[in-house]
Every structure is written in structure tokens, then in C-alpha cells.
PDB file of C-alpha atoms in Angstrom:
ATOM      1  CA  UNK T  46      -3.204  19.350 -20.339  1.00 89.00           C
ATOM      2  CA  UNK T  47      -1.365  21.922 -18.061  1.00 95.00           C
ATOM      3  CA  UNK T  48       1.099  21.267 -15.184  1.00 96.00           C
ATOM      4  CA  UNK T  49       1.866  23.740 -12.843  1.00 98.00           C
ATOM      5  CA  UNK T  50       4.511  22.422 -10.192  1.00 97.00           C
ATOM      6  CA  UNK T  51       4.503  24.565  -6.815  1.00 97.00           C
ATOM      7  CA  UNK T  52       7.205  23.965  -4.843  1.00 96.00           C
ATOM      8  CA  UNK T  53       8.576  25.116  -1.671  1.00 94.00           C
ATOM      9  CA  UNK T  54       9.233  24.910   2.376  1.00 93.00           C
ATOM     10  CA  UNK T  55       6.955  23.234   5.414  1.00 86.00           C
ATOM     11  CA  UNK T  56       4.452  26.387   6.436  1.00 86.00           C
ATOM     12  CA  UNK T  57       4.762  28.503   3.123  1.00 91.00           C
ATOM     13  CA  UNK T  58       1.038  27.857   2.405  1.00 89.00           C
ATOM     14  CA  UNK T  59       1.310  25.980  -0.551  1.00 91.00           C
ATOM     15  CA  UNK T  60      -2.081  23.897  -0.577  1.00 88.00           C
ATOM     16  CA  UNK T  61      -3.962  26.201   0.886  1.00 91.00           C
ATOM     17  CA  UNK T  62      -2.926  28.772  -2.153  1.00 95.00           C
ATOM     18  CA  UNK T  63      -2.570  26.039  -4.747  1.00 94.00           C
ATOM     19  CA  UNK T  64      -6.149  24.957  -3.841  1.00 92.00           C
ATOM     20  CA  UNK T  65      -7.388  28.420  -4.365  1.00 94.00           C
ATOM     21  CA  UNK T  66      -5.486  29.037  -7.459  1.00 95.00           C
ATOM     22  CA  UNK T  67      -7.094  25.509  -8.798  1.00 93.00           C
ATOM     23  CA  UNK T  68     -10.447  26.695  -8.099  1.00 92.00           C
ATOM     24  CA  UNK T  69      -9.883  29.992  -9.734  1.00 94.00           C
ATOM     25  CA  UNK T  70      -8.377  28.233 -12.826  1.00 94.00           C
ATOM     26  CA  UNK T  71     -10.792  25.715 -12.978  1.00 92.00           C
ATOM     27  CA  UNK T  72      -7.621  22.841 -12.799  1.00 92.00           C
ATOM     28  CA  UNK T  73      -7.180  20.234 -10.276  1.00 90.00           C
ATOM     29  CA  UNK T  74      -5.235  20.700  -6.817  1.00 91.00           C
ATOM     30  CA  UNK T  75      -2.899  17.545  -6.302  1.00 90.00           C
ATOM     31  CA  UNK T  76      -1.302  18.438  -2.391  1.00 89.00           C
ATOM     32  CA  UNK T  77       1.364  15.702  -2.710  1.00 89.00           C
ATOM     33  CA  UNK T  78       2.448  16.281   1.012  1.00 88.00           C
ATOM     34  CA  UNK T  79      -0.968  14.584   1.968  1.00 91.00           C
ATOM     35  CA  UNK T  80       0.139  11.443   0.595  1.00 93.00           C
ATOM     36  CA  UNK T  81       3.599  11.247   2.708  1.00 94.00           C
ATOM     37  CA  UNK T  82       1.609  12.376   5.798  1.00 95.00           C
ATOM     38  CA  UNK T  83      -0.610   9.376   4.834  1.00 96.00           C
ATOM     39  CA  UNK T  84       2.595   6.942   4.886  1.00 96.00           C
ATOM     40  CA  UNK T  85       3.733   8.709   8.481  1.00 96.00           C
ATOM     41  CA  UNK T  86       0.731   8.523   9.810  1.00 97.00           C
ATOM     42  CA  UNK T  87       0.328   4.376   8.610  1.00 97.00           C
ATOM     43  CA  UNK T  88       3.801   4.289  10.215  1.00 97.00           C
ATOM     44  CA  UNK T  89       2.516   6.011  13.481  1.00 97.00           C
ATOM     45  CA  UNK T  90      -0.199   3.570  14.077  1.00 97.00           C
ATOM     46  CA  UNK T  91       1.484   0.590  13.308  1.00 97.00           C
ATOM     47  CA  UNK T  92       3.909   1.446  16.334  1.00 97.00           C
ATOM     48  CA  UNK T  93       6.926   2.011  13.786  1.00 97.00           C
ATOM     49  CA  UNK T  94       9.443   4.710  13.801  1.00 97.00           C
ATOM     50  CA  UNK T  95       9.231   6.999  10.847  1.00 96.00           C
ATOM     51  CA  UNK T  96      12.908   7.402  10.902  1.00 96.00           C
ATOM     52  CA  UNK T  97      14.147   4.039  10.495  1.00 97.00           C
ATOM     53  CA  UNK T  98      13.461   2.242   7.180  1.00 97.00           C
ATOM     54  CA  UNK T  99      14.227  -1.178   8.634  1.00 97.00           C
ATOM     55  CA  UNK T 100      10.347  -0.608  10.480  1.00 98.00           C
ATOM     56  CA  UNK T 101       8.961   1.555   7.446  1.00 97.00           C
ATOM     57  CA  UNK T 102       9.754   0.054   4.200  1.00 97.00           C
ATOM     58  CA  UNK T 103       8.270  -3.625   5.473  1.00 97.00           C
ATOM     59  CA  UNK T 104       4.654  -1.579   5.698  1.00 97.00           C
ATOM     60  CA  UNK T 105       4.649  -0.275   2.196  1.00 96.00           C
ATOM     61  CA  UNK T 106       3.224  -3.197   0.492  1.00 96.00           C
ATOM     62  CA  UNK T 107       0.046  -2.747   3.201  1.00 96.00           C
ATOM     63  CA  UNK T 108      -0.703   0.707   2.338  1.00 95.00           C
ATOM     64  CA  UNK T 109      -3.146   1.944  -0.250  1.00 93.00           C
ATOM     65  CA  UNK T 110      -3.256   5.908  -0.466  1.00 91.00           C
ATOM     66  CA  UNK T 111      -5.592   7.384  -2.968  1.00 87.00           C
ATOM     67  CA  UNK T 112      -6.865  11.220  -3.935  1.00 86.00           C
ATOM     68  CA  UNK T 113     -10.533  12.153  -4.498  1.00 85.00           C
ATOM     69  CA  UNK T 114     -11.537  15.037  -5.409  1.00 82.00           C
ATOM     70  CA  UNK T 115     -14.746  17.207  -5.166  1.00 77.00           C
ATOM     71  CA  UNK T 116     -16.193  20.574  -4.981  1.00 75.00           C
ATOM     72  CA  UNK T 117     -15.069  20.995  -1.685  1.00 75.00           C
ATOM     73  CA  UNK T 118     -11.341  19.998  -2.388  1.00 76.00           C
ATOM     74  CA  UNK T 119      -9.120  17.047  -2.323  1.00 82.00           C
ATOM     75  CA  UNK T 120      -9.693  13.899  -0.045  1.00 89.00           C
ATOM     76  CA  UNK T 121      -7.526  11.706   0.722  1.00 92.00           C
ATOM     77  CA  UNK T 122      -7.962   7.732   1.596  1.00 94.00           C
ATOM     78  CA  UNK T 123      -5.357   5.405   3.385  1.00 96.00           C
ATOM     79  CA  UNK T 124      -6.642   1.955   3.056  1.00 96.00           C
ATOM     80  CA  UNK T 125     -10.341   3.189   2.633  1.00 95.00           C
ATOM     81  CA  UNK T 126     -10.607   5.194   5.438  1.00 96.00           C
ATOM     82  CA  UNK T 127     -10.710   9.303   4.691  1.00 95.00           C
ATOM     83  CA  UNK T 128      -7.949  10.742   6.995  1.00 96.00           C
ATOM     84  CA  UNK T 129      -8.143  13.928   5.648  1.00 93.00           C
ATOM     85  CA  UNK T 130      -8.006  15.386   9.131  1.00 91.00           C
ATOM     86  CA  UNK T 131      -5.741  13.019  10.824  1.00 94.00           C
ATOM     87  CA  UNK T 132      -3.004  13.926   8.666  1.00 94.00           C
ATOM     88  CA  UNK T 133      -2.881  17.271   9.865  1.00 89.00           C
ATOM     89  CA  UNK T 134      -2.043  16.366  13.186  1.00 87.00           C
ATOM     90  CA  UNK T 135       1.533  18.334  13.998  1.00 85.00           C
ATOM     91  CA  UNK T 136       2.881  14.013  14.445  1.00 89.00           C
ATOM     92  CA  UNK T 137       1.742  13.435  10.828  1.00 91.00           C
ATOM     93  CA  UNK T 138       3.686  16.337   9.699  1.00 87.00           C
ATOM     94  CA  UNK T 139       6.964  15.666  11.182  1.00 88.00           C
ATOM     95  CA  UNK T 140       6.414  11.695  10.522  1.00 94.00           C
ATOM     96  CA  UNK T 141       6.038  12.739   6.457  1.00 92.00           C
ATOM     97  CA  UNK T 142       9.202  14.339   6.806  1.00 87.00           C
ATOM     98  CA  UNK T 143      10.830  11.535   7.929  1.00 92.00           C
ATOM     99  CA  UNK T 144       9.476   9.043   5.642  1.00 95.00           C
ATOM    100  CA  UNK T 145       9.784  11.222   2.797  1.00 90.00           C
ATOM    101  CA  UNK T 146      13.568  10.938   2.945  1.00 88.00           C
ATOM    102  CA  UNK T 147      13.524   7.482   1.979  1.00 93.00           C
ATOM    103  CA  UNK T 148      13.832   7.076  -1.892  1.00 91.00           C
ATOM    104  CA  UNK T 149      11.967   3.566  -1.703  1.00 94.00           C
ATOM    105  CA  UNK T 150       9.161   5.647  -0.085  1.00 95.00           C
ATOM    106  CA  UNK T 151       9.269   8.354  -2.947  1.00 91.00           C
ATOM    107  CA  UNK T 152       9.467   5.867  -6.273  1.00 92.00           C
ATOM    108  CA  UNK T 153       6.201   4.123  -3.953  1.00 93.00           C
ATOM    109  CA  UNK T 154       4.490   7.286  -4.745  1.00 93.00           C
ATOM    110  CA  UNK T 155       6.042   8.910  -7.714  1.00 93.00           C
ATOM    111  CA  UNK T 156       3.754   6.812 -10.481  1.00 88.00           C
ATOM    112  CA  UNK T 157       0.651   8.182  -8.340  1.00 87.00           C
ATOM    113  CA  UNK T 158       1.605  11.674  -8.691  1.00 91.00           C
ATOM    114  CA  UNK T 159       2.830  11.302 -12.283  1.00 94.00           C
ATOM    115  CA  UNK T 160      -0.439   9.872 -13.304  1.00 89.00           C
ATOM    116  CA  UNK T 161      -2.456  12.260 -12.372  1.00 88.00           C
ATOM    117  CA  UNK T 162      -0.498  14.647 -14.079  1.00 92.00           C
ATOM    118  CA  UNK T 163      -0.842  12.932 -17.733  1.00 92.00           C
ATOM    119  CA  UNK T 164      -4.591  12.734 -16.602  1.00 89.00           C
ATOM    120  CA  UNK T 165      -5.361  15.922 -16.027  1.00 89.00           C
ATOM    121  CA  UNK T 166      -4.504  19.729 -15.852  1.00 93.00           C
ATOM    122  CA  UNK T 167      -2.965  20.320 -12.126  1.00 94.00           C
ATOM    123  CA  UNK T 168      -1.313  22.560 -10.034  1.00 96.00           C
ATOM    124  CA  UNK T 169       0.802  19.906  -8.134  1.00 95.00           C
ATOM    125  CA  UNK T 170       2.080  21.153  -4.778  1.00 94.00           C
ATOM    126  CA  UNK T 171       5.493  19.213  -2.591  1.00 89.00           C
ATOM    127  CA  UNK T 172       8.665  19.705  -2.232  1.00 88.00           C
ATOM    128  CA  UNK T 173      10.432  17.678  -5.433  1.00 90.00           C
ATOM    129  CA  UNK T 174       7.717  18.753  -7.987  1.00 94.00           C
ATOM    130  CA  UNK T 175       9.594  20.660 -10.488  1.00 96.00           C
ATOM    131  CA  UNK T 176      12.777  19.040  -9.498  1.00 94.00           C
ATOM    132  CA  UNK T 177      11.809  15.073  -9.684  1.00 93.00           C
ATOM    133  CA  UNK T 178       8.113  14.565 -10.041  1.00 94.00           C
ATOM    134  CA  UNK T 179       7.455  17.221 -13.203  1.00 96.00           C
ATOM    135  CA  UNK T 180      10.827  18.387 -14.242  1.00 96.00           C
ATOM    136  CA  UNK T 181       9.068  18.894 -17.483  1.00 96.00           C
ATOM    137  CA  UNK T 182       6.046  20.934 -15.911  1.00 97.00           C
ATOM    138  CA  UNK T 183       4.543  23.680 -18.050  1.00 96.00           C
ATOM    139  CA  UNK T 184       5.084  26.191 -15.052  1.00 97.00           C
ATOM    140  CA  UNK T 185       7.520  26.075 -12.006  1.00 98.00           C
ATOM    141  CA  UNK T 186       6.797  28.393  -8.969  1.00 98.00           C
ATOM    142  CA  UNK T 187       8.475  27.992  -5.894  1.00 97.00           C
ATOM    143  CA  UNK T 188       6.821  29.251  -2.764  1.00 97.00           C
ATOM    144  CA  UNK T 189       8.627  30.619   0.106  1.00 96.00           C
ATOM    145  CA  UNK T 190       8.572  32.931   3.639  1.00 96.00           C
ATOM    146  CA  UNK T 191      10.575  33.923   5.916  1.00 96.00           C
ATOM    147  CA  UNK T 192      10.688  30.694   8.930  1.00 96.00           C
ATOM    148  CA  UNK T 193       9.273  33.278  11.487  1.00 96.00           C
ATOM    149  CA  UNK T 194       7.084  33.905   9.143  1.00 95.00           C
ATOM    150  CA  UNK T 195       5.703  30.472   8.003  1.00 94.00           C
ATOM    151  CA  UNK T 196       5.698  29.412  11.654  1.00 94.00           C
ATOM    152  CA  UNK T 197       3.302  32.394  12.873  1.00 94.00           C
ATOM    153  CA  UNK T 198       0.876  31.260  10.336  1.00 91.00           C
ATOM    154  CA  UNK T 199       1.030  27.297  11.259  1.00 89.00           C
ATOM    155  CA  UNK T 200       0.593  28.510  15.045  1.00 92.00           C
ATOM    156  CA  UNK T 201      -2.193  30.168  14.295  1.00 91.00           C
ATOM    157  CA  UNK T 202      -3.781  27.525  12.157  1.00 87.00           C
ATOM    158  CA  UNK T 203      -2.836  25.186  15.105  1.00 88.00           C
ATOM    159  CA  UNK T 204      -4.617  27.290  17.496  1.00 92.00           C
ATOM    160  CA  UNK T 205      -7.875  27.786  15.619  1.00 90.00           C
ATOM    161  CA  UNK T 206      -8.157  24.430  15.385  1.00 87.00           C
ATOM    162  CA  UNK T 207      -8.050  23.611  19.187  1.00 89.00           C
ATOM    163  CA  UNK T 208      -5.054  22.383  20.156  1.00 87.00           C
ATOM    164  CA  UNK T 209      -2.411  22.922  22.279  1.00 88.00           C
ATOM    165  CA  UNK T 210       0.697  24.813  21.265  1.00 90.00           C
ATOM    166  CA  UNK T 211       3.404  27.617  21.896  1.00 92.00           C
ATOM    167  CA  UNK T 212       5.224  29.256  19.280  1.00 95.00           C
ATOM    168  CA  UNK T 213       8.908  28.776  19.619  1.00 95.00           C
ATOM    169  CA  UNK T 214       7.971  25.030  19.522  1.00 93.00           C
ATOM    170  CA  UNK T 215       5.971  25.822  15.981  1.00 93.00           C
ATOM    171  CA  UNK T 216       9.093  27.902  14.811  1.00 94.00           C
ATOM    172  CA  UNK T 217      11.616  24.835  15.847  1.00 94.00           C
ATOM    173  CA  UNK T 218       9.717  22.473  14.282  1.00 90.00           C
ATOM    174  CA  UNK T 219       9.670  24.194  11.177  1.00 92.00           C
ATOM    175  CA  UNK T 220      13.561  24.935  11.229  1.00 93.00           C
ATOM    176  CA  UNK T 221      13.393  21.023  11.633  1.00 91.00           C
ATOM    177  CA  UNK T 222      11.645  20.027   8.429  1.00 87.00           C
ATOM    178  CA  UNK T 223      13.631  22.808   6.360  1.00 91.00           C
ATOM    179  CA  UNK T 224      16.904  21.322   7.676  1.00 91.00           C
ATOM    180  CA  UNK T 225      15.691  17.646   7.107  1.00 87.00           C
ATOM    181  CA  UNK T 226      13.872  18.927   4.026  1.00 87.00           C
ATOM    182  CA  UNK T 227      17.028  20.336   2.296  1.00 89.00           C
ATOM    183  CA  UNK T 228      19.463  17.799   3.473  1.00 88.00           C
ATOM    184  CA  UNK T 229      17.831  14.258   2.386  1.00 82.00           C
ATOM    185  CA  UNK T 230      19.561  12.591   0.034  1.00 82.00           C
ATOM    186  CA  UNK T 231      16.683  11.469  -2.049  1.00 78.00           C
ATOM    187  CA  UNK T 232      15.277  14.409  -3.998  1.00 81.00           C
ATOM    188  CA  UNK T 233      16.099  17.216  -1.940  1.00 86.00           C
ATOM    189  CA  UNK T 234      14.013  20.470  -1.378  1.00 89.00           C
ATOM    190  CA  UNK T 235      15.147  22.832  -3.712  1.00 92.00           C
ATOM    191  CA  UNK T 236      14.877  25.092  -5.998  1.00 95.00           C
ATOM    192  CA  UNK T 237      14.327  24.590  -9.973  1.00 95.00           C
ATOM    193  CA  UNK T 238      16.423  26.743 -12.370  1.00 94.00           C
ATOM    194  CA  UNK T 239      13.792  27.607 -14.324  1.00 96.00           C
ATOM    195  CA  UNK T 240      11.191  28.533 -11.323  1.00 97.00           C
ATOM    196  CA  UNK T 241       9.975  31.515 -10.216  1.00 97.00           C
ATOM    197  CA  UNK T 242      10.722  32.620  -7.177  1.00 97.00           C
ATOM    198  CA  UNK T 243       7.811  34.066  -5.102  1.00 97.00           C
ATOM    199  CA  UNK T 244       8.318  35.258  -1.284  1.00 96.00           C
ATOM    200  CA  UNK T 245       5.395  36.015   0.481  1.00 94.00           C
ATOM    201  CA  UNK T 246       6.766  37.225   3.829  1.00 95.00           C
ATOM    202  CA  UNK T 247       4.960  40.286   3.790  1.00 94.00           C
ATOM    203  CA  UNK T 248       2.053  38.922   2.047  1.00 93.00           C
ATOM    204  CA  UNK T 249      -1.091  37.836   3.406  1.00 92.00           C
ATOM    205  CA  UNK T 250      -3.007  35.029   1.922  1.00 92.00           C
ATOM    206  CA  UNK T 251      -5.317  36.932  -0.441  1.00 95.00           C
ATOM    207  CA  UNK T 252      -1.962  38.692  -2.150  1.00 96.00           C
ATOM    208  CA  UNK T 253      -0.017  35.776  -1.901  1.00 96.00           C
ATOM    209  CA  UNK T 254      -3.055  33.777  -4.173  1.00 97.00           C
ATOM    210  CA  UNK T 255      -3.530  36.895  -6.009  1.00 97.00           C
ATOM    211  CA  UNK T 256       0.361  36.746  -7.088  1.00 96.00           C
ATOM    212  CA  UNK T 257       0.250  33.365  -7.730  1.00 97.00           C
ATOM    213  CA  UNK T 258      -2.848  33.067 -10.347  1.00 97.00           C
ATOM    214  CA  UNK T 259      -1.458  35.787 -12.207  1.00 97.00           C
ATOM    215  CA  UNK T 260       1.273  34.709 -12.960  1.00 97.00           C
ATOM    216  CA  UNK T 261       0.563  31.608 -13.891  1.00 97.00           C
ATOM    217  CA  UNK T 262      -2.464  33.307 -16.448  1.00 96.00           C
ATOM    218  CA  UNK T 263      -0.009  35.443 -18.067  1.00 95.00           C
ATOM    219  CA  UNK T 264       1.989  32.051 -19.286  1.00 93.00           C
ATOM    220  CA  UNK T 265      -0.903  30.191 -19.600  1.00 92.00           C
ATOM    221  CA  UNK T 266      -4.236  29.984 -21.408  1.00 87.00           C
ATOM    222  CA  UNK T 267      -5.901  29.050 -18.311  1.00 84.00           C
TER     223      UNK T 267
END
């Protein structure tokens, strides 16, 4: 088995390039951010605030968040019901990042992750990977842009998608989760020592994947 952890901030286009790079490599794509947007968004509809653990850790013993995957990528199931889309919602995203700062939420989801890491070869995409989840991963990349940069591409992805948004509020939302992100005291985003460091600020998606799969199949036998 191979691990590949791919770390890095909100927007930098890590499972949308680690899905890519899977396919290419013939591995499994694990996005591990899907399964905190799955807790926010259980959080969300139960009225609670993702914020405050007194209203968030109560619920964890009601959720049930698995990963299938297929041909067509990686689904993912909170109590049953596929809310592959729903998690994308820009309220999911900010709700993950507020639930993901609590460690009771994180050990609620770390054997998950680990697990299918023992079970098969994966590029494993988050923020903690190569830090916490797969300190011992065969390969640690972490995956970064400039926040103008990273926002431009969420708007756009946004806006494609049909809904209703302005830049600046894209760009301060992302400054949000990179503050929040970085400042958590339960397994902070940051860098691994032993990661590579890839910036794709003036890459587009095709060089950025490009970048990415090479490197990994010079280290690898993949």
C-alpha cells in the first residue's frame, strides 16, 4: 500500500487535483474535508451552532458519515442519505471549519481516515494529513496559492454553479478559514517538515495536476 498525504489551505484545489492524480495513478481519492463538512452540515440542520461544542459534541453519537467510492469519484453518506452536493454549500464550508477545531470532533473521525489508509493505496487530502492523520505517509505534498488566488477560483466555481456571490466576500471568507485554520488548537494547518512544498499561484489546473503526479511517480512505483 501507498499513502500520499496532500495537505494545504481552504481554495488551493486539493480534491479536485488529488482526485485527478488518483485517477491517473490508479489509487483511491480520500477528500477528508467532506467528512467535516458532513459534521457542519448535521450541525446546521439540527439548529446547532458549529462554533460552540456545548451544541456540537451532544450530536456526535447521532451521526454516521461514510465514503463510497466509484468510477465517477468519491460519495459521501451522512446517516444514509448521499449529500455529496449539500456539502458544498459555502454554509457547509465555513460550518467544517468550525467543527473541525474541536479535537473530540477530529479523534470522531481520525479511525475513519486511518482505516482507509491501512486498506488501501490513497492520496488523502485535509488539512492535518501529514501532520496528525499520516505522519508516517509514504509522500507529503502540501498544496498552496496565493488567497487572491484561491478565492478567484472558488468564485468562479461558485458562480458556475448558480449561486449568488461577489468576490471580496469569497476572498474574506477564505482569509477566515486560513486564520481559523492555522490558529485551532487541535491539529493545526500546517506544514510537514518533510513535505514538499508546491505553489500553484500561477498555475492553472492542468499544470498544477501535471506537477503533482509527477512528482509523486518519481518517488513512487505508482
Amino acid at each position: 500500500m501507498i499513502s500520499i498525504a496532500l495537505d494545504g489551505p481552504a481554495g488551493a484545489g486539493k480534491s479536485t487535483i488529488a482526485k485527478e492524480a488518483a485517477r491517473r495513478l490508479s489509487i483511491l481519492h480520500v477528500d477528508t474535508g467532506a467528512l467535516y463538512r458532513a459534521v457542519g452540515l448535521f450541525a446546521l440542520r439540527r439548529g446547532a451552532d458549529p462554533a460552540d461544542p456545548s451544541q456540537v459534541l451532544p450530536l456526535l453519537p447521532e451521526i454516521q458519515v461514510s465514503l463510497e467510492f466509484s468510477p465517477e469519484g468519491q460519495r459521501i453518506f451522512l446517516n444514509g442519505e448521499d449529500v455529496s452536493q449539500a456539502i458544498r454549500e459555502p454554509r457547509a464550508s465555513m460550518a467544517a471549519s468550525a467543527v473541525s477545531a474541536m479535537p473530540e470532533v477530529r479523534a470522531f473521525l481520525l479511525d475513519l481516515q486511518r482505516d482507509l489508509a491501512r486498506r488501501h493505496s490513497v492520496i488523502m487530502d485535509g488539512r492535518d494529513i501529514g501532520t496528525v492523520v499520516l505522519p508516517d505517509a509514504d509522500i507529503k505534498i502540501f498544496l498552496t496559492a496565493a488567497p487572491e488566488a484561491r478565492a478567484m477560483r472558488r468564485y468562479k466555481e461558485l458562480v458556475q454553479k448558480g449561486h449568488q456571490v461577489d468576490f471580496d466576500s469569497v476572498l474574506r471568507d477564505v482569509k477566515e478559514r486560513d486564520y481559523n485554520d492555522s490558529h485551532r488548537e487541535a491539529a493545526p494547518l500546517r506544514q510537514a517538515e518533510d513535505a514538499w512544498l508546491c505553489d500553484t499561484t500561477h498555475l492553472d489546473l492542468a499544470a498544477s495536476i501535471d506537477a503533482i503526479v509527477n512528482y509523486i511517480k518519481g518517488r513512487t512505483s505508482l
